[in-house]
Amino acid sequence: MSDIKLNIFDGFPDGLEKLTAENIKSYFDSPSLVFVKGKLDKPVFLSTLLHGNELSGLEVLKKIFKYSQEHILARDLIVFIGNVDACEKNQRFLDGQRDYNRIWSEGESPEHRLAKKVKEIVSDRKPFACIDIHNNTGLNPLYACINALHNEYQYLASLFSRAIVYFQNPSTALSVAFSQICPSVTVECGQSLDMAGVEKSYQFVLDTLNHSDLHHDSSKLDIKLYHTVVQVKIDENQEYDFFPNLEKLTFVDKFEQLNFTPLEPGFVFATVNSPNVKLSLFDDDGVDLFNDYLELVDGQLLLKRPVTPSMLTMNRSVIRKDCLGYFMEEVKKISSLIE
C-alpha cells in the first residue's frame, strides 16, 4: 500500500478559527505537522486527533491559534493533526484503517510508516515535552496518563490533574513512544467537546510552553497515582447489555459512573446467564487474569480484589474497536512498580 501523505506547515494555516470536524480537510487534507515559532527552540510536541471522534483537540488548537495571533509563544510548538479522514466522519478510525494510537512501534503498514516519519522529525528537534490530547466516550474525571515514573513526567502530569494514571499497555501508543524521548503525557479531557476539558487542556499547553524546566521532587507533589493492571475486553461473540436482560451478560447499573470509584471485593460487576463468560482481563504481557480479578457466584460476576475502574464505556463501537475499560490499583509506593 502507498504511504500516507504527511503535510508540513510553517505556521498555522490562515482562518483556523473556523476549523470544524466537517471542514477539516479544507485545512488539512491529510495528517499534518504544524511548526509554530516561539522564543525558545526546544519545542513542545502537541498531538491531536489520533482518534477522529475526539474533537476537544480541535478546540484547543483553535484557542492556541488565537493566542498566537496576539502573543509570541514562550517556546516552539509542533502540532500533529492525525486522522483527518476519520475526523471528517466522526469515527475513531475508518474501516480499513489502523487505530492512530496503536501505530507507534515497529510495523510495515502505511500508518506505521507515517508514525515513524513523525517520530523522526519531532525527535530531531529534541522536544521539551510531549502532550497527547484525548477524550473518553464514558464518564470520567479529567486526568493525565504517564508511561514512565521519572520526576519530570509526574510533575508535567500534575500540571493538568491530581489524578494520574501510569500505564505501559498498549505499548503502541504515541505517549509510550515519546516517553523514551522526553517527558510525555496523555491528557484525558472528558467527553468530546466538553468545554471544561477544552479550557483545562488549553491552559495546560500554555503552562507547559511557559515552563523553563520540569525538574521537581515528585515526593512533594499532591497527586493520586494509579497503575493500570488489566484491560477488560469482551469477546466479539459474547452477547451483553447494560440494562436488565436475563438472556445476556448484563453489566451493573450506572456502569460508567464506576470510573475512578474504588470498588471492594464482592462488588457485583455483572450478572450472567451462563458459566461460559467470554470476558478477558489482559495484563501488560497479554496474560488473561480473569480468574485473579473475577469469580462467578450464583449468576453474579464478583470482584475478588480491590480495583478502581477507568475508561469504562457503554459505547459499543469503542468496545468493539478497543475495549470495555481498565482496572487500576492505587500506587502507594512507586518502588512497588520498579523491578
PDB file of N, CA and C in Angstrom, residues 143-210:
ATOM      1  N   TYR A 143      -8.155  13.632  33.755  1.00  0.00           N
ATOM      2  CA  TYR A 143      -6.966  13.013  34.349  1.00  0.00           C
ATOM      3  C   TYR A 143      -5.852  12.934  33.318  1.00  0.00           C
ATOM      4  N   ALA A 144      -4.655  12.665  33.809  1.00  0.00           N
ATOM      5  CA  ALA A 144      -3.477  12.576  32.956  1.00  0.00           C
ATOM      6  C   ALA A 144      -2.886  11.181  33.044  1.00  0.00           C
ATOM      7  N   CYS A 145      -2.189  10.772  31.985  1.00  0.00           N
ATOM      8  CA  CYS A 145      -1.528   9.466  31.955  1.00  0.00           C
ATOM      9  C   CYS A 145      -0.046   9.649  31.652  1.00  0.00           C
ATOM     10  N   ILE A 146       0.777   8.836  32.310  1.00  0.00           N
ATOM     11  CA  ILE A 146       2.208   8.812  32.037  1.00  0.00           C
ATOM     12  C   ILE A 146       2.644   7.377  31.797  1.00  0.00           C
ATOM     13  N   ASN A 147       3.802   7.231  31.167  1.00  0.00           N
ATOM     14  CA  ASN A 147       4.317   5.906  30.839  1.00  0.00           C
ATOM     15  C   ASN A 147       5.711   5.665  31.396  1.00  0.00           C
ATOM     16  N   ALA A 148       6.206   6.622  32.158  1.00  0.00           N
ATOM     17  CA  ALA A 148       7.464   6.489  32.886  1.00  0.00           C
ATOM     18  C   ALA A 148       7.296   7.226  34.206  1.00  0.00           C
ATOM     19  N   LEU A 149       8.055   6.810  35.214  1.00  0.00           N
ATOM     20  CA  LEU A 149       7.832   7.317  36.570  1.00  0.00           C
ATOM     21  C   LEU A 149       8.861   8.350  37.005  1.00  0.00           C
ATOM     22  N   HIS A 150       9.631   8.878  36.058  1.00  0.00           N
ATOM     23  CA  HIS A 150      10.613   9.908  36.399  1.00  0.00           C
ATOM     24  C   HIS A 150       9.914  11.140  36.975  1.00  0.00           C
ATOM     25  N   ASN A 151      10.643  11.877  37.795  1.00  0.00           N
ATOM     26  CA  ASN A 151      10.066  13.051  38.459  1.00  0.00           C
ATOM     27  C   ASN A 151       9.451  14.031  37.467  1.00  0.00           C
ATOM     28  N   GLU A 152      10.162  14.282  36.352  1.00  0.00           N
ATOM     29  CA  GLU A 152       9.673  15.265  35.389  1.00  0.00           C
ATOM     30  C   GLU A 152       8.336  14.849  34.775  1.00  0.00           C
ATOM     31  N   TYR A 153       8.156  13.569  34.576  1.00  0.00           N
ATOM     32  CA  TYR A 153       6.923  13.070  33.974  1.00  0.00           C
ATOM     33  C   TYR A 153       5.751  13.245  34.939  1.00  0.00           C
ATOM     34  N   GLN A 154       5.992  12.917  36.203  1.00  0.00           N
ATOM     35  CA  GLN A 154       4.935  13.087  37.205  1.00  0.00           C
ATOM     36  C   GLN A 154       4.594  14.566  37.386  1.00  0.00           C
ATOM     37  N   TYR A 155       5.622  15.401  37.395  1.00  0.00           N
ATOM     38  CA  TYR A 155       5.372  16.835  37.573  1.00  0.00           C
ATOM     39  C   TYR A 155       4.581  17.398  36.394  1.00  0.00           C
ATOM     40  N   LEU A 156       4.976  17.034  35.176  1.00  0.00           N
ATOM     41  CA  LEU A 156       4.248  17.505  33.995  1.00  0.00           C
ATOM     42  C   LEU A 156       2.778  17.095  34.081  1.00  0.00           C
ATOM     43  N   ALA A 157       2.520  15.849  34.420  1.00  0.00           N
ATOM     44  CA  ALA A 157       1.136  15.378  34.524  1.00  0.00           C
ATOM     45  C   ALA A 157       0.372  16.111  35.615  1.00  0.00           C
ATOM     46  N   SER A 158       1.063  16.444  36.707  1.00  0.00           N
ATOM     47  CA  SER A 158       0.399  17.117  37.832  1.00  0.00           C
ATOM     48  C   SER A 158      -0.057  18.523  37.471  1.00  0.00           C
ATOM     49  N   LEU A 159       0.524  19.108  36.430  1.00  0.00           N
ATOM     50  CA  LEU A 159       0.086  20.429  35.983  1.00  0.00           C
ATOM     51  C   LEU A 159      -1.318  20.373  35.383  1.00  0.00           C
ATOM     52  N   PHE A 160      -1.730  19.180  34.969  1.00  0.00           N
ATOM     53  CA  PHE A 160      -3.072  19.012  34.399  1.00  0.00           C
ATOM     54  C   PHE A 160      -4.075  18.482  35.417  1.00  0.00           C
ATOM     55  N   SER A 161      -3.648  17.516  36.228  1.00  0.00           N
ATOM     56  CA  SER A 161      -4.609  16.862  37.111  1.00  0.00           C
ATOM     57  C   SER A 161      -3.913  16.249  38.313  1.00  0.00           C
ATOM     58  N   ARG A 162      -4.651  16.180  39.412  1.00  0.00           N
ATOM     59  CA  ARG A 162      -4.156  15.463  40.593  1.00  0.00           C
ATOM     60  C   ARG A 162      -4.208  13.957  40.353  1.00  0.00           C
ATOM     61  N   ALA A 163      -5.170  13.508  39.570  1.00  0.00           N
ATOM     62  CA  ALA A 163      -5.303  12.086  39.245  1.00  0.00           C
ATOM     63  C   ALA A 163      -4.395  11.748  38.067  1.00  0.00           C
ATOM     64  N   ILE A 164      -3.471  10.816  38.288  1.00  0.00           N
ATOM     65  CA  ILE A 164      -2.504  10.433  37.264  1.00  0.00           C
ATOM     66  C   ILE A 164      -2.512   8.913  37.134  1.00  0.00           C
ATOM     67  N   VAL A 165      -2.569   8.443  35.908  1.00  0.00           N
ATOM     68  CA  VAL A 165      -2.579   7.009  35.634  1.00  0.00           C
ATOM     69  C   VAL A 165      -1.277   6.624  34.942  1.00  0.00           C
ATOM     70  N   TYR A 166      -0.591   5.640  35.505  1.00  0.00           N
ATOM     71  CA  TYR A 166       0.625   5.094  34.897  1.00  0.00           C
ATOM     72  C   TYR A 166       0.256   3.820  34.143  1.00  0.00           C
ATOM     73  N   PHE A 167       0.593   3.767  32.853  1.00  0.00           N
ATOM     74  CA  PHE A 167       0.324   2.549  32.085  1.00  0.00           C
ATOM     75  C   PHE A 167       1.452   2.284  31.101  1.00  0.00           C
ATOM     76  N   GLN A 168       1.593   1.008  30.738  1.00  0.00           N
ATOM     77  CA  GLN A 168       2.560   0.600  29.724  1.00  0.00           C
ATOM     78  C   GLN A 168       1.903  -0.186  28.592  1.00  0.00           C
ATOM     79  N   ASN A 169       0.639  -0.494  28.747  1.00  0.00           N
ATOM     80  CA  ASN A 169      -0.118  -1.203  27.727  1.00  0.00           C
ATOM     81  C   ASN A 169      -1.368  -0.392  27.385  1.00  0.00           C
ATOM     82  N   PRO A 170      -1.598  -0.058  26.106  1.00  0.00           N
ATOM     83  CA  PRO A 170      -0.905  -0.559  24.917  1.00  0.00           C
ATOM     84  C   PRO A 170       0.463   0.098  24.709  1.00  0.00           C
ATOM     85  N   SER A 171       1.443  -0.729  24.417  1.00  0.00           N
ATOM     86  CA  SER A 171       2.808  -0.240  24.212  1.00  0.00           C
ATOM     87  C   SER A 171       2.964   0.477  22.881  1.00  0.00           C
ATOM     88  N   THR A 172       1.937   0.411  22.047  1.00  0.00           N
ATOM     89  CA  THR A 172       1.974   1.018  20.713  1.00  0.00           C
ATOM     90  C   THR A 172       1.397   2.432  20.700  1.00  0.00           C
ATOM     91  N   ALA A 173       1.078   2.968  21.891  1.00  0.00           N
ATOM     92  CA  ALA A 173       0.516   4.317  21.984  1.00  0.00           C
ATOM     93  C   ALA A 173       1.592   5.373  21.755  1.00  0.00           C
ATOM     94  N   LEU A 174       1.183   6.522  21.252  1.00  0.00           N
ATOM     95  CA  LEU A 174       2.122   7.620  20.980  1.00  0.00           C
ATOM     96  C   LEU A 174       2.882   8.031  22.228  1.00  0.00           C
ATOM     97  N   SER A 175       2.185   8.164  23.346  1.00  0.00           N
ATOM     98  CA  SER A 175       2.841   8.657  24.561  1.00  0.00           C
ATOM     99  C   SER A 175       3.910   7.694  25.053  1.00  0.00           C
ATOM    100  N   VAL A 176       3.711   6.394  24.823  1.00  0.00           N
ATOM    101  CA  VAL A 176       4.728   5.414  25.207  1.00  0.00           C
ATOM    102  C   VAL A 176       5.983   5.617  24.369  1.00  0.00           C
ATOM    103  N   ALA A 177       5.804   5.795  23.065  1.00  0.00           N
ATOM    104  CA  ALA A 177       6.948   6.008  22.175  1.00  0.00           C
ATOM    105  C   ALA A 177       7.712   7.268  22.546  1.00  0.00           C
ATOM    106  N   PHE A 178       6.995   8.360  22.805  1.00  0.00           N
ATOM    107  CA  PHE A 178       7.674   9.622  23.093  1.00  0.00           C
ATOM    108  C   PHE A 178       8.191   9.697  24.521  1.00  0.00           C
ATOM    109  N   SER A 179       7.736   8.810  25.398  1.00  0.00           N
ATOM    110  CA  SER A 179       8.281   8.799  26.760  1.00  0.00           C
ATOM    111  C   SER A 179       9.740   8.366  26.766  1.00  0.00           C
ATOM    112  N   GLN A 180      10.199   7.776  25.675  1.00  0.00           N
ATOM    113  CA  GLN A 180      11.608   7.414  25.538  1.00  0.00           C
ATOM    114  C   GLN A 180      12.449   8.591  25.043  1.00  0.00           C
ATOM    115  N   ILE A 181      11.789   9.691  24.703  1.00  0.00           N
ATOM    116  CA  ILE A 181      12.464  10.852  24.127  1.00  0.00           C
ATOM    117  C   ILE A 181      12.432  12.056  25.060  1.00  0.00           C
ATOM    118  N   CYS A 182      11.306  12.278  25.725  1.00  0.00           N
ATOM    119  CA  CYS A 182      11.111  13.468  26.556  1.00  0.00           C
ATOM    120  C   CYS A 182       9.968  13.210  27.531  1.00  0.00           C
ATOM    121  N   PRO A 183       9.792  14.065  28.531  1.00  0.00           N
ATOM    122  CA  PRO A 183       8.598  13.942  29.380  1.00  0.00           C
ATOM    123  C   PRO A 183       7.342  13.935  28.518  1.00  0.00           C
ATOM    124  N   SER A 184       6.517  12.928  28.723  1.00  0.00           N
ATOM    125  CA  SER A 184       5.378  12.698  27.835  1.00  0.00           C
ATOM    126  C   SER A 184       4.136  12.433  28.664  1.00  0.00           C
ATOM    127  N   VAL A 185       3.016  13.010  28.251  1.00  0.00           N
ATOM    128  CA  VAL A 185       1.773  12.850  28.998  1.00  0.00           C
ATOM    129  C   VAL A 185       0.594  12.794  28.031  1.00  0.00           C
ATOM    130  N   THR A 186      -0.358  11.945  28.353  1.00  0.00           N
ATOM    131  CA  THR A 186      -1.654  11.939  27.677  1.00  0.00           C
ATOM    132  C   THR A 186      -2.650  12.628  28.586  1.00  0.00           C
ATOM    133  N   VAL A 187      -3.404  13.574  28.056  1.00  0.00           N
ATOM    134  CA  VAL A 187      -4.439  14.214  28.862  1.00  0.00           C
ATOM    135  C   VAL A 187      -5.798  13.732  28.382  1.00  0.00           C
ATOM    136  N   GLU A 188      -6.561  13.191  29.304  1.00  0.00           N
ATOM    137  CA  GLU A 188      -7.922  12.733  29.037  1.00  0.00           C
ATOM    138  C   GLU A 188      -8.856  13.835  29.520  1.00  0.00           C
ATOM    139  N   CYS A 189      -9.378  14.614  28.579  1.00  0.00           N
ATOM    140  CA  CYS A 189     -10.075  15.855  28.944  1.00  0.00           C
ATOM    141  C   CYS A 189     -11.585  15.722  28.826  1.00  0.00           C
ATOM    142  N   GLY A 190     -12.116  14.622  29.393  1.00  0.00           N
ATOM    143  CA  GLY A 190     -13.556  14.440  29.425  1.00  0.00           C
ATOM    144  C   GLY A 190     -14.105  13.963  28.096  1.00  0.00           C
ATOM    145  N   GLN A 191     -15.406  14.078  27.944  1.00  0.00           N
ATOM    146  CA  GLN A 191     -16.034  13.661  26.700  1.00  0.00           C
ATOM    147  C   GLN A 191     -15.803  14.703  25.608  1.00  0.00           C
ATOM    148  N   SER A 192     -15.916  14.267  24.378  1.00  0.00           N
ATOM    149  CA  SER A 192     -15.611  15.129  23.239  1.00  0.00           C
ATOM    150  C   SER A 192     -16.389  16.439  23.303  1.00  0.00           C
ATOM    151  N   LEU A 193     -15.636  17.540  23.150  1.00  0.00           N
ATOM    152  CA  LEU A 193     -16.169  18.905  23.136  1.00  0.00           C
ATOM    153  C   LEU A 193     -16.704  19.378  24.490  1.00  0.00           C
ATOM    154  N   ASP A 194     -16.364  18.659  25.566  1.00  0.00           N
ATOM    155  CA  ASP A 194     -16.659  19.179  26.903  1.00  0.00           C
ATOM    156  C   ASP A 194     -15.804  20.423  27.122  1.00  0.00           C
ATOM    157  N   MET A 195     -16.441  21.576  27.287  1.00  0.00           N
ATOM    158  CA  MET A 195     -15.720  22.843  27.291  1.00  0.00           C
ATOM    159  C   MET A 195     -14.817  23.014  28.506  1.00  0.00           C
ATOM    160  N   ALA A 196     -15.184  22.409  29.632  1.00  0.00           N
ATOM    161  CA  ALA A 196     -14.303  22.470  30.801  1.00  0.00           C
ATOM    162  C   ALA A 196     -13.001  21.734  30.502  1.00  0.00           C
ATOM    163  N   GLY A 197     -13.106  20.599  29.828  1.00  0.00           N
ATOM    164  CA  GLY A 197     -11.919  19.849  29.445  1.00  0.00           C
ATOM    165  C   GLY A 197     -11.089  20.571  28.408  1.00  0.00           C
ATOM    166  N   VAL A 198     -11.752  21.224  27.465  1.00  0.00           N
ATOM    167  CA  VAL A 198     -11.044  22.010  26.449  1.00  0.00           C
ATOM    168  C   VAL A 198     -10.242  23.123  27.104  1.00  0.00           C
ATOM    169  N   GLU A 199     -10.869  23.880  27.993  1.00  0.00           N
ATOM    170  CA  GLU A 199     -10.196  25.003  28.644  1.00  0.00           C
ATOM    171  C   GLU A 199      -9.036  24.515  29.503  1.00  0.00           C
ATOM    172  N   LYS A 200      -9.254  23.426  30.243  1.00  0.00           N
ATOM    173  CA  LYS A 200      -8.193  22.873  31.089  1.00  0.00           C
ATOM    174  C   LYS A 200      -7.003  22.434  30.239  1.00  0.00           C
ATOM    175  N   SER A 201      -7.268  21.800  29.123  1.00  0.00           N
ATOM    176  CA  SER A 201      -6.197  21.334  28.238  1.00  0.00           C
ATOM    177  C   SER A 201      -5.452  22.498  27.606  1.00  0.00           C
ATOM    178  N   TYR A 202      -6.188  23.504  27.184  1.00  0.00           N
ATOM    179  CA  TYR A 202      -5.578  24.700  26.596  1.00  0.00           C
ATOM    180  C   TYR A 202      -4.649  25.381  27.595  1.00  0.00           C
ATOM    181  N   GLN A 203      -5.111  25.578  28.815  1.00  0.00           N
ATOM    182  CA  GLN A 203      -4.283  26.210  29.834  1.00  0.00           C
ATOM    183  C   GLN A 203      -3.063  25.349  30.158  1.00  0.00           C
ATOM    184  N   PHE A 204      -3.237  24.032  30.119  1.00  0.00           N
ATOM    185  CA  PHE A 204      -2.124  23.123  30.374  1.00  0.00           C
ATOM    186  C   PHE A 204      -1.050  23.248  29.292  1.00  0.00           C
ATOM    187  N   VAL A 205      -1.470  23.348  28.043  1.00  0.00           N
ATOM    188  CA  VAL A 205      -0.498  23.522  26.959  1.00  0.00           C
ATOM    189  C   VAL A 205       0.271  24.826  27.140  1.00  0.00           C
ATOM    190  N   LEU A 206      -0.435  25.925  27.432  1.00  0.00           N
ATOM    191  CA  LEU A 206       0.243  27.204  27.657  1.00  0.00           C
ATOM    192  C   LEU A 206       1.190  27.119  28.839  1.00  0.00           C
ATOM    193  N   ASP A 207       0.744  26.464  29.909  1.00  0.00           N
ATOM    194  CA  ASP A 207       1.571  26.322  31.106  1.00  0.00           C
ATOM    195  C   ASP A 207       2.853  25.568  30.780  1.00  0.00           C
ATOM    196  N   THR A 208       2.736  24.506  30.009  1.00  0.00           N
ATOM    197  CA  THR A 208       3.910  23.722  29.623  1.00  0.00           C
ATOM    198  C   THR A 208       4.847  24.542  28.747  1.00  0.00           C
ATOM    199  N   LEU A 209       4.296  25.283  27.804  1.00  0.00           N
ATOM    200  CA  LEU A 209       5.116  26.149  26.954  1.00  0.00           C
ATOM    201  C   LEU A 209       5.889  27.169  27.776  1.00  0.00           C
ATOM    202  N   ASN A 210       5.302  27.632  28.866  1.00  0.00           N
ATOM    203  CA  ASN A 210       5.908  28.688  29.679  1.00  0.00           C
ATOM    204  C   ASN A 210       6.888  28.171  30.721  1.00  0.00           C
TER     205      ASN A 210
END
